[in-house]
PDB file of C-alpha atoms and ligand atoms in Angstrom:
ATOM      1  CA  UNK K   1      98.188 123.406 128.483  1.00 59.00           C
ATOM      2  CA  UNK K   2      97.180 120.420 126.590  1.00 84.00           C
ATOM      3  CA  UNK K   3      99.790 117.701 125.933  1.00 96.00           C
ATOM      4  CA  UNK K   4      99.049 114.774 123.711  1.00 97.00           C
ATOM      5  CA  UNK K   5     100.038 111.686 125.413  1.00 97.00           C
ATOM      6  CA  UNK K   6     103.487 109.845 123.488  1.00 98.00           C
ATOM      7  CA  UNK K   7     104.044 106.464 123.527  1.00 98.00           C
ATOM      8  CA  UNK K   8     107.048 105.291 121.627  1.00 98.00           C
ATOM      9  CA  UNK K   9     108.628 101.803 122.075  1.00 98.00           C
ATOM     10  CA  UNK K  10     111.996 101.472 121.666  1.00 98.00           C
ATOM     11  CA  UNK K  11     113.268  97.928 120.280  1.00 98.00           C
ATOM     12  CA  UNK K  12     116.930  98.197 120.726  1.00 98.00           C
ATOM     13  CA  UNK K  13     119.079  95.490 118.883  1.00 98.00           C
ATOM     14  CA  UNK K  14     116.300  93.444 118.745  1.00 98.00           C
ATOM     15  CA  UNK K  15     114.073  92.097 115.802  1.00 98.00           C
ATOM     16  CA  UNK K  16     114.902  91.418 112.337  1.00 98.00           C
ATOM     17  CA  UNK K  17     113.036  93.429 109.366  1.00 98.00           C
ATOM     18  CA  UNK K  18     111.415  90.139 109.273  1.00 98.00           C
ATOM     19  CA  UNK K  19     109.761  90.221 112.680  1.00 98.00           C
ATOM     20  CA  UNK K  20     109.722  94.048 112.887  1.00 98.00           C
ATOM     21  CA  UNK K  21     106.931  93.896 109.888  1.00 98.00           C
ATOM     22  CA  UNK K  22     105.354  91.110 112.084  1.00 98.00           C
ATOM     23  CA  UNK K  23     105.145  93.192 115.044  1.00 98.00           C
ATOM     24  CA  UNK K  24     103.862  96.650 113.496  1.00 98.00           C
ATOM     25  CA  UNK K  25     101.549  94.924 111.718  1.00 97.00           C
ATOM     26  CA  UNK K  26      99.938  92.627 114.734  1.00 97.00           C
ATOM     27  CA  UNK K  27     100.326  95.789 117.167  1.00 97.00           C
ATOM     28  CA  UNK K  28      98.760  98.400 114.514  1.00 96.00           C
ATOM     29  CA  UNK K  29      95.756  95.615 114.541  1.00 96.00           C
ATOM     30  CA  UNK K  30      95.131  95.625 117.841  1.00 96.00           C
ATOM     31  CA  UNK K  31      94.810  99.506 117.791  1.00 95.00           C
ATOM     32  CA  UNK K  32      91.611 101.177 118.076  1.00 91.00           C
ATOM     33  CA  UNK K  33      91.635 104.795 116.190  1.00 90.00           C
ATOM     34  CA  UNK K  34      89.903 106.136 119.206  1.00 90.00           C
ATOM     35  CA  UNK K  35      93.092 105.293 120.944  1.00 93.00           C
ATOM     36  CA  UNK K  36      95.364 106.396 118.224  1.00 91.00           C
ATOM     37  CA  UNK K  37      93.440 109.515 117.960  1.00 93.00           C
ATOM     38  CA  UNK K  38      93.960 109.843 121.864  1.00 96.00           C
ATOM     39  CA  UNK K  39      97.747 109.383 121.732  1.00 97.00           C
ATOM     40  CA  UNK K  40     100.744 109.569 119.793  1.00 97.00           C
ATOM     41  CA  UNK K  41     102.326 105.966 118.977  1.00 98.00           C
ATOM     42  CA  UNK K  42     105.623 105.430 117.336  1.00 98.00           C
ATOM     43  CA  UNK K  43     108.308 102.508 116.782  1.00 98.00           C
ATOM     44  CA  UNK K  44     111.694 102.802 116.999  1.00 98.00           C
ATOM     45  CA  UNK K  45     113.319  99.481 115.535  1.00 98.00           C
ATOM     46  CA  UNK K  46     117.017  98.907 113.928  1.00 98.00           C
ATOM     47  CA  UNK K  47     118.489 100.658 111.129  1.00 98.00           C
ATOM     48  CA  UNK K  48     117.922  97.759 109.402  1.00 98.00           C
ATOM     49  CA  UNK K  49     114.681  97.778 109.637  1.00 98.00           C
ATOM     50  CA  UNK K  50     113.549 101.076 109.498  1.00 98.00           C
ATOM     51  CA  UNK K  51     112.637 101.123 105.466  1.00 98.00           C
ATOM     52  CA  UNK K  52     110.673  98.137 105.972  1.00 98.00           C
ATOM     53  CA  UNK K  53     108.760  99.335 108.451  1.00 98.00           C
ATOM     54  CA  UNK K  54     108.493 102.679 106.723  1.00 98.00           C
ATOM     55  CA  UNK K  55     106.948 101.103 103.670  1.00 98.00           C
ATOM     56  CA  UNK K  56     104.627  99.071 105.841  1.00 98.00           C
ATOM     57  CA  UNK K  57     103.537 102.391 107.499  1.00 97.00           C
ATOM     58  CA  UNK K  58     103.294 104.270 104.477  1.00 96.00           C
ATOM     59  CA  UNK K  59     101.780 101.865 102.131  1.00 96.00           C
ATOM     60  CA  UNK K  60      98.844 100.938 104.602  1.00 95.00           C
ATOM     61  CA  UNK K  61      98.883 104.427 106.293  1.00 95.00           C
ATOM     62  CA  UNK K  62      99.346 102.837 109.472  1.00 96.00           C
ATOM     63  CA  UNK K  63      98.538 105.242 112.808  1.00 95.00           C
ATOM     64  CA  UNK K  64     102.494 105.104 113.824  1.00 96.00           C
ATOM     65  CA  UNK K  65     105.487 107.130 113.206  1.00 97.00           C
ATOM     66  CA  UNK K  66     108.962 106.023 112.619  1.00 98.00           C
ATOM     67  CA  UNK K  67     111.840 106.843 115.292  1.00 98.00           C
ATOM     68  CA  UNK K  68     115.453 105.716 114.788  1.00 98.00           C
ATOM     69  CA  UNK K  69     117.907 104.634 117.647  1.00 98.00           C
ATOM     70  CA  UNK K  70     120.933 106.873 116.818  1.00 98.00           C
ATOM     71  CA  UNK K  71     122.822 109.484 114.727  1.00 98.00           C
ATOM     72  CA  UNK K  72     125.871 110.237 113.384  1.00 98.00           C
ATOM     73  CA  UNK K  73     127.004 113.686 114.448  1.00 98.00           C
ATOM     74  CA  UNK K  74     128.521 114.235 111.229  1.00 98.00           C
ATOM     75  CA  UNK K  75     127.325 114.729 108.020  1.00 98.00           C
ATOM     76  CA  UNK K  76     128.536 112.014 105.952  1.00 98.00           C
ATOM     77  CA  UNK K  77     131.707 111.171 104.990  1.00 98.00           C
ATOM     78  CA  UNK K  78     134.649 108.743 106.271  1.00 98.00           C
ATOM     79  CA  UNK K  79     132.738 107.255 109.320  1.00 98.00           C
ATOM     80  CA  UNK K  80     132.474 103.598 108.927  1.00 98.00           C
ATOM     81  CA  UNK K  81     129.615 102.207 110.281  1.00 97.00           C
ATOM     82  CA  UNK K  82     127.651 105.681 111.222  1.00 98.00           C
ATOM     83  CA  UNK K  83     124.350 106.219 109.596  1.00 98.00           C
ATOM     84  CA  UNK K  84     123.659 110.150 109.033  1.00 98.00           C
ATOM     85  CA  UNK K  85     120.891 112.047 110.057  1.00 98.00           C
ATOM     86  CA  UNK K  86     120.442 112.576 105.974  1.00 98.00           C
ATOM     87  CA  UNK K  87     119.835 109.157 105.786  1.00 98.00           C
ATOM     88  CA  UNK K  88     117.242 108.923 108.486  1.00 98.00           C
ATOM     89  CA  UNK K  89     115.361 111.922 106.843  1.00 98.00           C
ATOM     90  CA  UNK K  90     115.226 110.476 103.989  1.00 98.00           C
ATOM     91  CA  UNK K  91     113.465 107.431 105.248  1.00 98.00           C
ATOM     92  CA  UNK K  92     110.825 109.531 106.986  1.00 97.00           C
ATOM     93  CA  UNK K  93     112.429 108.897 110.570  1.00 98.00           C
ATOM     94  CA  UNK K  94     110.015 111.342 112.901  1.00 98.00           C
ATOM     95  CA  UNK K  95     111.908 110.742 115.846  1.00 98.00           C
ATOM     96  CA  UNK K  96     115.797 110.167 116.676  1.00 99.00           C
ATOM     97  CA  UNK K  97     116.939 109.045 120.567  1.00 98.00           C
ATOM     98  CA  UNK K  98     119.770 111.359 121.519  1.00 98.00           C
ATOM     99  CA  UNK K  99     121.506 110.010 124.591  1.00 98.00           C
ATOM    100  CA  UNK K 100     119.831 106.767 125.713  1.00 98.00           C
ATOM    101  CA  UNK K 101     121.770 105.538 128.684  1.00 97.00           C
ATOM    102  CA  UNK K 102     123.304 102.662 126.646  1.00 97.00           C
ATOM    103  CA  UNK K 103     124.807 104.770 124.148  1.00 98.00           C
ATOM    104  CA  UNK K 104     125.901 107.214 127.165  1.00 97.00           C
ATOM    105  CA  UNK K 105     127.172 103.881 129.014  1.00 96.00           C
ATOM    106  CA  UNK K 106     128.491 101.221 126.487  1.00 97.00           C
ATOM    107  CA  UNK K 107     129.136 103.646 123.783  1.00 97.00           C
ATOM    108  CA  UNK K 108     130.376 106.257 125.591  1.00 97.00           C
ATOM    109  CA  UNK K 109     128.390 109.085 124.068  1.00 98.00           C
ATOM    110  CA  UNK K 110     129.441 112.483 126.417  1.00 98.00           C
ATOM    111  CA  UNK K 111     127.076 115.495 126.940  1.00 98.00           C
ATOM    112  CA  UNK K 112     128.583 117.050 123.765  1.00 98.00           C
ATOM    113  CA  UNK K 113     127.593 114.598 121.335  1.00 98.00           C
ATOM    114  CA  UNK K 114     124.267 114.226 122.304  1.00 98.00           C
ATOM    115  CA  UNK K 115     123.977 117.866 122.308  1.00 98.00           C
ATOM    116  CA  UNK K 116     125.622 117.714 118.372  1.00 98.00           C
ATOM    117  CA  UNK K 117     123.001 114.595 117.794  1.00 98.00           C
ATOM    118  CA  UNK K 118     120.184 117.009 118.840  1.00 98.00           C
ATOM    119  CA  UNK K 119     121.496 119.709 116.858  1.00 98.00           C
ATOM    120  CA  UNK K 120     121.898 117.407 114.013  1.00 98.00           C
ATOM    121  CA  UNK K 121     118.244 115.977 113.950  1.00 98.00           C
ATOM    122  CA  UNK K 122     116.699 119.072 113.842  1.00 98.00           C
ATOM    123  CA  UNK K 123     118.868 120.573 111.191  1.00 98.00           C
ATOM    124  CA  UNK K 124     117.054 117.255 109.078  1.00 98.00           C
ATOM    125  CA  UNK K 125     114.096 118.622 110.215  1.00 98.00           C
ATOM    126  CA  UNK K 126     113.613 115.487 112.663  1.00 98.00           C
ATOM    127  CA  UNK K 127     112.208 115.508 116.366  1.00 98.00           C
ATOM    128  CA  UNK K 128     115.210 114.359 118.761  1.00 98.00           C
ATOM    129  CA  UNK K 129     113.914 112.691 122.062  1.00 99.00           C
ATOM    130  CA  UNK K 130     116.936 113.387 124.515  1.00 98.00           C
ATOM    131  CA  UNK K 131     117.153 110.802 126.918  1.00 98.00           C
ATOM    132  CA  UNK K 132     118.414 111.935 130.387  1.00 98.00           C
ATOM    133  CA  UNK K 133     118.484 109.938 134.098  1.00 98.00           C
ATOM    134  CA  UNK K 134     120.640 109.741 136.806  1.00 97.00           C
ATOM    135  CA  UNK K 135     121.998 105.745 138.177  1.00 95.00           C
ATOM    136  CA  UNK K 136     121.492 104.815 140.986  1.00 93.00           C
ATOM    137  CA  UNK K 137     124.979 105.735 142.877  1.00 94.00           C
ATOM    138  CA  UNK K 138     123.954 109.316 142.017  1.00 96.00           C
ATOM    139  CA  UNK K 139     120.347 108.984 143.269  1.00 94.00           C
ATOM    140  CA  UNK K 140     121.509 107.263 146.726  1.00 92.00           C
ATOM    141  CA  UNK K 141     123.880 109.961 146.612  1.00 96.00           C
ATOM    142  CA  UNK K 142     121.417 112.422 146.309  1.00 96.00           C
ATOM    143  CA  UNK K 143     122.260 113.790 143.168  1.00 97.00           C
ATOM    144  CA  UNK K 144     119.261 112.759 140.995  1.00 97.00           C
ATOM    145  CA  UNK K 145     118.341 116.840 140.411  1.00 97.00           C
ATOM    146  CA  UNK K 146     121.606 118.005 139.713  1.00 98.00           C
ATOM    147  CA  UNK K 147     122.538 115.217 137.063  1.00 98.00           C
ATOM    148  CA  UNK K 148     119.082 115.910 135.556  1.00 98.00           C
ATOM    149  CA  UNK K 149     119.402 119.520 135.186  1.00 98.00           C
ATOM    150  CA  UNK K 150     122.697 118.985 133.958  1.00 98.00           C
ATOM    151  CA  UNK K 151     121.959 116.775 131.071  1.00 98.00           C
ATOM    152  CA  UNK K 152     119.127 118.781 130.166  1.00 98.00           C
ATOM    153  CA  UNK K 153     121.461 122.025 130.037  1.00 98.00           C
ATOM    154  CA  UNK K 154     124.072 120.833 128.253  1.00 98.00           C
ATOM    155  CA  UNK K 155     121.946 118.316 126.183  1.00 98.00           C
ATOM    156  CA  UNK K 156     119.875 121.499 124.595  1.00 98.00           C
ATOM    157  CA  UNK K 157     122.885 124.178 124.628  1.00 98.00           C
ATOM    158  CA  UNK K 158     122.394 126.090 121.663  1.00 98.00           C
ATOM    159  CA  UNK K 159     118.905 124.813 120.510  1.00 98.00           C
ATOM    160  CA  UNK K 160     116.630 127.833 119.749  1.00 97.00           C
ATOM    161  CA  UNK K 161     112.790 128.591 121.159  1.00 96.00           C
ATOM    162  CA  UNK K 162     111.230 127.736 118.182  1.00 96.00           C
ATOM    163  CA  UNK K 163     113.010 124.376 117.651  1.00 98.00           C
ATOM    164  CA  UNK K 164     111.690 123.344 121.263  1.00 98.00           C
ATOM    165  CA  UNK K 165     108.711 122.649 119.531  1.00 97.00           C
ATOM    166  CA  UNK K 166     110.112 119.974 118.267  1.00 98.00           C
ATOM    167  CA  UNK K 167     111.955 118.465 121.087  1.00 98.00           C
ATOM    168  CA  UNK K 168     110.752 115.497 123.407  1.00 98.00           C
ATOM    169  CA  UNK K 169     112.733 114.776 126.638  1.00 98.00           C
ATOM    170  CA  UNK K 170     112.746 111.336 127.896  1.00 98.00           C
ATOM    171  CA  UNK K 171     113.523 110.614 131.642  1.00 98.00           C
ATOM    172  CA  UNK K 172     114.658 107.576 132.262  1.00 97.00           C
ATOM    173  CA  UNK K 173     116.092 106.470 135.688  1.00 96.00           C
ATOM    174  CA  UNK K 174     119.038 104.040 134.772  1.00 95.00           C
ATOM    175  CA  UNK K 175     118.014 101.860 137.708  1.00 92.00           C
ATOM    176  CA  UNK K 176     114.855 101.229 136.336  1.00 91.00           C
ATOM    177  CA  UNK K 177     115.839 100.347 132.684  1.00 89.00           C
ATOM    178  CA  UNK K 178     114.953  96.740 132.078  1.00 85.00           C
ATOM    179  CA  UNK K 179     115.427  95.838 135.222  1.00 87.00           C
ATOM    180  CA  UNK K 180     111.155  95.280 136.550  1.00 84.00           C
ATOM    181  CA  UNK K 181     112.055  98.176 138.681  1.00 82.00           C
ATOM    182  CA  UNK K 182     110.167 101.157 138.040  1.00 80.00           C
ATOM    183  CA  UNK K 183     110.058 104.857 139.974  1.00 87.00           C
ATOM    184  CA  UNK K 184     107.126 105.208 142.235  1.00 94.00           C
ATOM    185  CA  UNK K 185     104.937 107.213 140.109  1.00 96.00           C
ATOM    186  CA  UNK K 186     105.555 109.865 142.729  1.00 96.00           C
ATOM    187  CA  UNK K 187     109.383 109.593 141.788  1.00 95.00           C
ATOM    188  CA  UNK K 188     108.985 109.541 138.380  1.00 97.00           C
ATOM    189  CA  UNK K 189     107.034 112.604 138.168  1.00 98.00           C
ATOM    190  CA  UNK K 190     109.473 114.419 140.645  1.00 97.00           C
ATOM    191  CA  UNK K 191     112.090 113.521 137.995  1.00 98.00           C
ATOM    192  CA  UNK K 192     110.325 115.267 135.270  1.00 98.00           C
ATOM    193  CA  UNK K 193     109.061 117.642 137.029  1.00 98.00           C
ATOM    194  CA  UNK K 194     112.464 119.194 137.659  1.00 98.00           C
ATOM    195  CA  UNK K 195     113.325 118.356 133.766  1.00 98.00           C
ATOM    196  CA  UNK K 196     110.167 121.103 133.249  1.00 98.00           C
ATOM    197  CA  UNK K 197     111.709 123.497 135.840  1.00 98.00           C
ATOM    198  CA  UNK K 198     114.934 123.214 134.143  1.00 98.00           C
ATOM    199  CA  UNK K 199     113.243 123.525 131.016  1.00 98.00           C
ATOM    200  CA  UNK K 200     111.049 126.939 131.930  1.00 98.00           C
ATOM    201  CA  UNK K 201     114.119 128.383 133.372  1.00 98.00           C
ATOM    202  CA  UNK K 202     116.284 127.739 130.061  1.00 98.00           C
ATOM    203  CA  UNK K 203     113.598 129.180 127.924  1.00 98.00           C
ATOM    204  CA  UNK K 204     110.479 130.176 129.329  1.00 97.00           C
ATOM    205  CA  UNK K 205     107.550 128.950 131.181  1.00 97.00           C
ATOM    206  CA  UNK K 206     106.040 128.254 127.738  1.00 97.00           C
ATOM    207  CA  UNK K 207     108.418 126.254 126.444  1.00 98.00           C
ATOM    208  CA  UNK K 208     108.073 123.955 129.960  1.00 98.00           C
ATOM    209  CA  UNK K 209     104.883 123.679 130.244  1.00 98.00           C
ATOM    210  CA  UNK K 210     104.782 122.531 126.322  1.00 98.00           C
ATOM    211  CA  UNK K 211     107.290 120.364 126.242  1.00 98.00           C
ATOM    212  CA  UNK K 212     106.518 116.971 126.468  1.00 98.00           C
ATOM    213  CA  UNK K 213     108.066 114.640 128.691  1.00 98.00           C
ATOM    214  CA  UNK K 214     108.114 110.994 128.967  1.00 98.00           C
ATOM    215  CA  UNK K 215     108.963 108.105 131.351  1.00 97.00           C
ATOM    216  CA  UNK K 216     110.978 105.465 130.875  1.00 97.00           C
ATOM    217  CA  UNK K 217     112.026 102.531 132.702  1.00 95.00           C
ATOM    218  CA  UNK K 218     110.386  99.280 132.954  1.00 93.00           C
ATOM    219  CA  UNK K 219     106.885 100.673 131.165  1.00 96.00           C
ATOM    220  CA  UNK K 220     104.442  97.389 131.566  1.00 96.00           C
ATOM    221  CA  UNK K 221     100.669  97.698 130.585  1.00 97.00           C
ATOM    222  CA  UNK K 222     100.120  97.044 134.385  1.00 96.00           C
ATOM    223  CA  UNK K 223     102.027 100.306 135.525  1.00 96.00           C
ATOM    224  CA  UNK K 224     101.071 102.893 132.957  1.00 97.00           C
ATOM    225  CA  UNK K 225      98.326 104.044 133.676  1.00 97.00           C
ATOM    226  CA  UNK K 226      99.522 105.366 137.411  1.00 97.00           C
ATOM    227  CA  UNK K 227     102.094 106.626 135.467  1.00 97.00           C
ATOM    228  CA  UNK K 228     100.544 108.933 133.187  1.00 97.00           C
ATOM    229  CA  UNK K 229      98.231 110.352 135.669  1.00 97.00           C
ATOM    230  CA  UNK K 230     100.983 112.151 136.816  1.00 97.00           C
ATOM    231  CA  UNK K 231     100.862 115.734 135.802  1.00 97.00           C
ATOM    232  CA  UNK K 232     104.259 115.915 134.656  1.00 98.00           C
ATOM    233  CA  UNK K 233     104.347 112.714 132.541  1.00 98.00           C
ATOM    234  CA  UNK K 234     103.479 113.202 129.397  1.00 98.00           C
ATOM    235  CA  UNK K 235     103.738 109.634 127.653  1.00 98.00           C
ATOM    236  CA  UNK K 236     106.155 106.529 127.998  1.00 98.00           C
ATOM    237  CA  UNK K 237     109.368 104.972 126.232  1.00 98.00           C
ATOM    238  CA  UNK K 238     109.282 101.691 126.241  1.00 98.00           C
ATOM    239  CA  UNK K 239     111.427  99.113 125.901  1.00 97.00           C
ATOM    240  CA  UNK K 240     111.331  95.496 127.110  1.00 97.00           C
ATOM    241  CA  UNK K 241     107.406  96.081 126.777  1.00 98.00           C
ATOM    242  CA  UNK K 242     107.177  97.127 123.285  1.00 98.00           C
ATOM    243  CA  UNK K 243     108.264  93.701 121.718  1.00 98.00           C
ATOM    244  CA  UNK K 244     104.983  92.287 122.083  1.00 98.00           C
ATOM    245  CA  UNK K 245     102.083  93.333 120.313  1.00 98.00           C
ATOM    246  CA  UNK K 246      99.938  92.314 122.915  1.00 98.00           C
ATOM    247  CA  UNK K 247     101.796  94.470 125.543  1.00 98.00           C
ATOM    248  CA  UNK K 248     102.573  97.690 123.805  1.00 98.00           C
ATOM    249  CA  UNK K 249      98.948  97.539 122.440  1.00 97.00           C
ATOM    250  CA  UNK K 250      97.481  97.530 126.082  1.00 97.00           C
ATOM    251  CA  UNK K 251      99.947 100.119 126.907  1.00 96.00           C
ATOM    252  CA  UNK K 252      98.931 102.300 124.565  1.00 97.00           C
ATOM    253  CA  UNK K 253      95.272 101.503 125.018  1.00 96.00           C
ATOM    254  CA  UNK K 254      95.859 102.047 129.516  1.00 95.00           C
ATOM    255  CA  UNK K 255      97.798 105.541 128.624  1.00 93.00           C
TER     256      UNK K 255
HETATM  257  P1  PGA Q 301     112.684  99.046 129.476  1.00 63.03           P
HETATM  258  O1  PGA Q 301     113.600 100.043 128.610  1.00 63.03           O
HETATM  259  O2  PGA Q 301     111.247  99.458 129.242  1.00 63.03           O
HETATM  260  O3  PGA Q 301     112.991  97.669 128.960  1.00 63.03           O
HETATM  261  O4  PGA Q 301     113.073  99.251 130.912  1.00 63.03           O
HETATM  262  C1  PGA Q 301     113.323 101.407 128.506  1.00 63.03           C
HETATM  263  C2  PGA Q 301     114.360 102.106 127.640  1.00 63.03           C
HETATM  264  O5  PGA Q 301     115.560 101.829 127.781  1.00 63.03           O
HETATM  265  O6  PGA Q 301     114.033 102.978 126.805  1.00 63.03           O
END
C-alpha cells in the first residue's frame, strides 16, 4: 500500500513568532510543488507562535500544515499554564506530538498521559503523532523491541480502527536525538518495523501496513534519503535540522 512520505520538523523551544514567520516563509520558498505534491510537510513551532504561523499559512495558502508540541489532557479549566486541545483546534493545529522523549524525560509524561493526549487530539478532531523509542541502556540491554511494543500498546489503548486513520507514530531512538548520531538505516527500519508488527497485531494487518511511520533522530539532508528508502519508514521528524530553511528544504526535496 501506498504511503505518502511525512516530513514534519519539530522546533522545540526555539524561535520567536518573529523568526518562525521568517523561517516558513524562506523554507515554503525554497519548495518546489512537485515536491510538496510528492510529500507531506508540516511545522511544528511554539505555542506562541502557532497563530502566526497559521495566518501566514492560511493567508498565502502555503503547502504546510500546522503541528503543535503538546496537550493538555484536560479539557480546560484550573490548569495554569496548559494549553487545551480546544485551543489547538481552534487554531487549525493538524498535528499534536504525544510523548516526545523530552516531555517523557524532563516532564515526566507516563504511558497514561500520552495515551489521554492521544485520546484527547482526536476527540478535537486532530492527528496525534505518538512518539515512542527506547535509550540507549535499554537498547544495550537488549530491550529496544519490548519498550517499543510497549509504548505503542499502551500509547494507543483504547483508540478505535477508524481513528487509526488518523494516527502517525514517530520512532525516535533517544540516543540519536540531537546528538549527530543516527540509527543505521538498517536499525531504524528494524525499529519501525516492529512498531508495524505491533501495530497489525493490535488491529489488523490493514491498519499496519497504513499507518505511517516516521524516523526521528538526528534527520540531516545528507542522511534522508537512505533513510526513507527503507520500506518501513514512512517520512522523518526533524528537529535540530528543521531550523534552517536551507536544511529542511533539502530534506524535504532528498525524501
Ligand atoms: P533532532 O531531533 O533531529 O535534533 O535529533 C529530533 C526530535 O527530537 O524530534
Amino acid at each position: 500500500m501506498a504511503r505518502k512520505p511525512f516530513i514534519a520538523g519539530n522546533w522545540k523551544m526555539n524561535l520567536t513568532h518573529l523568526e518562525g514567520i521568517k523561517l516558513v516563509q524562506e523554507t515554503a520558498y525554497k519548495l518546489t510543488k512537485a515536491e510538496t505534491d510528492k510529500v507531506d510537510v508540516a511545522v511544528i513551532p511554539a505555542f506562541t507562535a502557532l497563530r502566526s504561523i497559521q495566518t501566514l499559512i492560511d493567508g498565502d495558502r502555503l503547502p504546510l500544515s500546522l503541528g503543535a508540541q503538546d496537550v493538555a489532557i484536560e479539557d480546560s479549566g484550573a490548569f495554569t499554564g496548559a494549553v487545551s486541545a480546544e485551543m489547538l483546534a481552534a487554531l487549525d493545529v493538524r498535528w499534536v506530538l504525544a510523548g516526545h522523549s523530552e516531555r517523557r524525560e524532563i516532564f515526566g509524561d507516563t504511558d497514561a498521559d500520552v495515551n489521554a493526549k492521544v485520546k484527547q487530539i482526536l476527540k478535537y478532531g486532530m492527528n496525534p503523532i505518538l512518539c515512542v523509542g527506547e535509550t540507549l541502556d535499554q537498547r544495550e540491554a537488549g530491550e529496544t523491541d519490548t519498550v517499543l511494543s510497549h509504548q505503542v500498546t499502551k500509547g494507543l489503548a483504547g483508540i478505535s480502527h477508524d481513528d487509526m486513520a488518523r494516527v502517525v507514530i514517530a520512532y525516535e531512538p533517544v540516543w540519536a536525538i540531537g546528538t549527530g548520531k543516527t540509527a543505521t538505516p538498517e536499525d531504524a527500519n528494524t525499529g519501525c518495523a516492529t512498531i508495524r508488527a505491533t501495530i497489525a497485531q493490535l488491529f489488523n494487518e490493514d491498519v499496519g501496513d497504513a499507518i505511517i511511520i516516521q524516523y526521528g533522530g538526528s534527520v540531516k539532508p545528507g542522511n534522508v534519503a537512505e533513510l526513507m528508502a527503507q520500506p518501513d519508514i514512512d517520512g522523518a521528524l526533524v528537529g535540530g535540522a528543521s531550523l534552517s530553511a536551507d536544511d529542511f528544504a533539502a530534506l524535504v526535496a532528498a525524501s
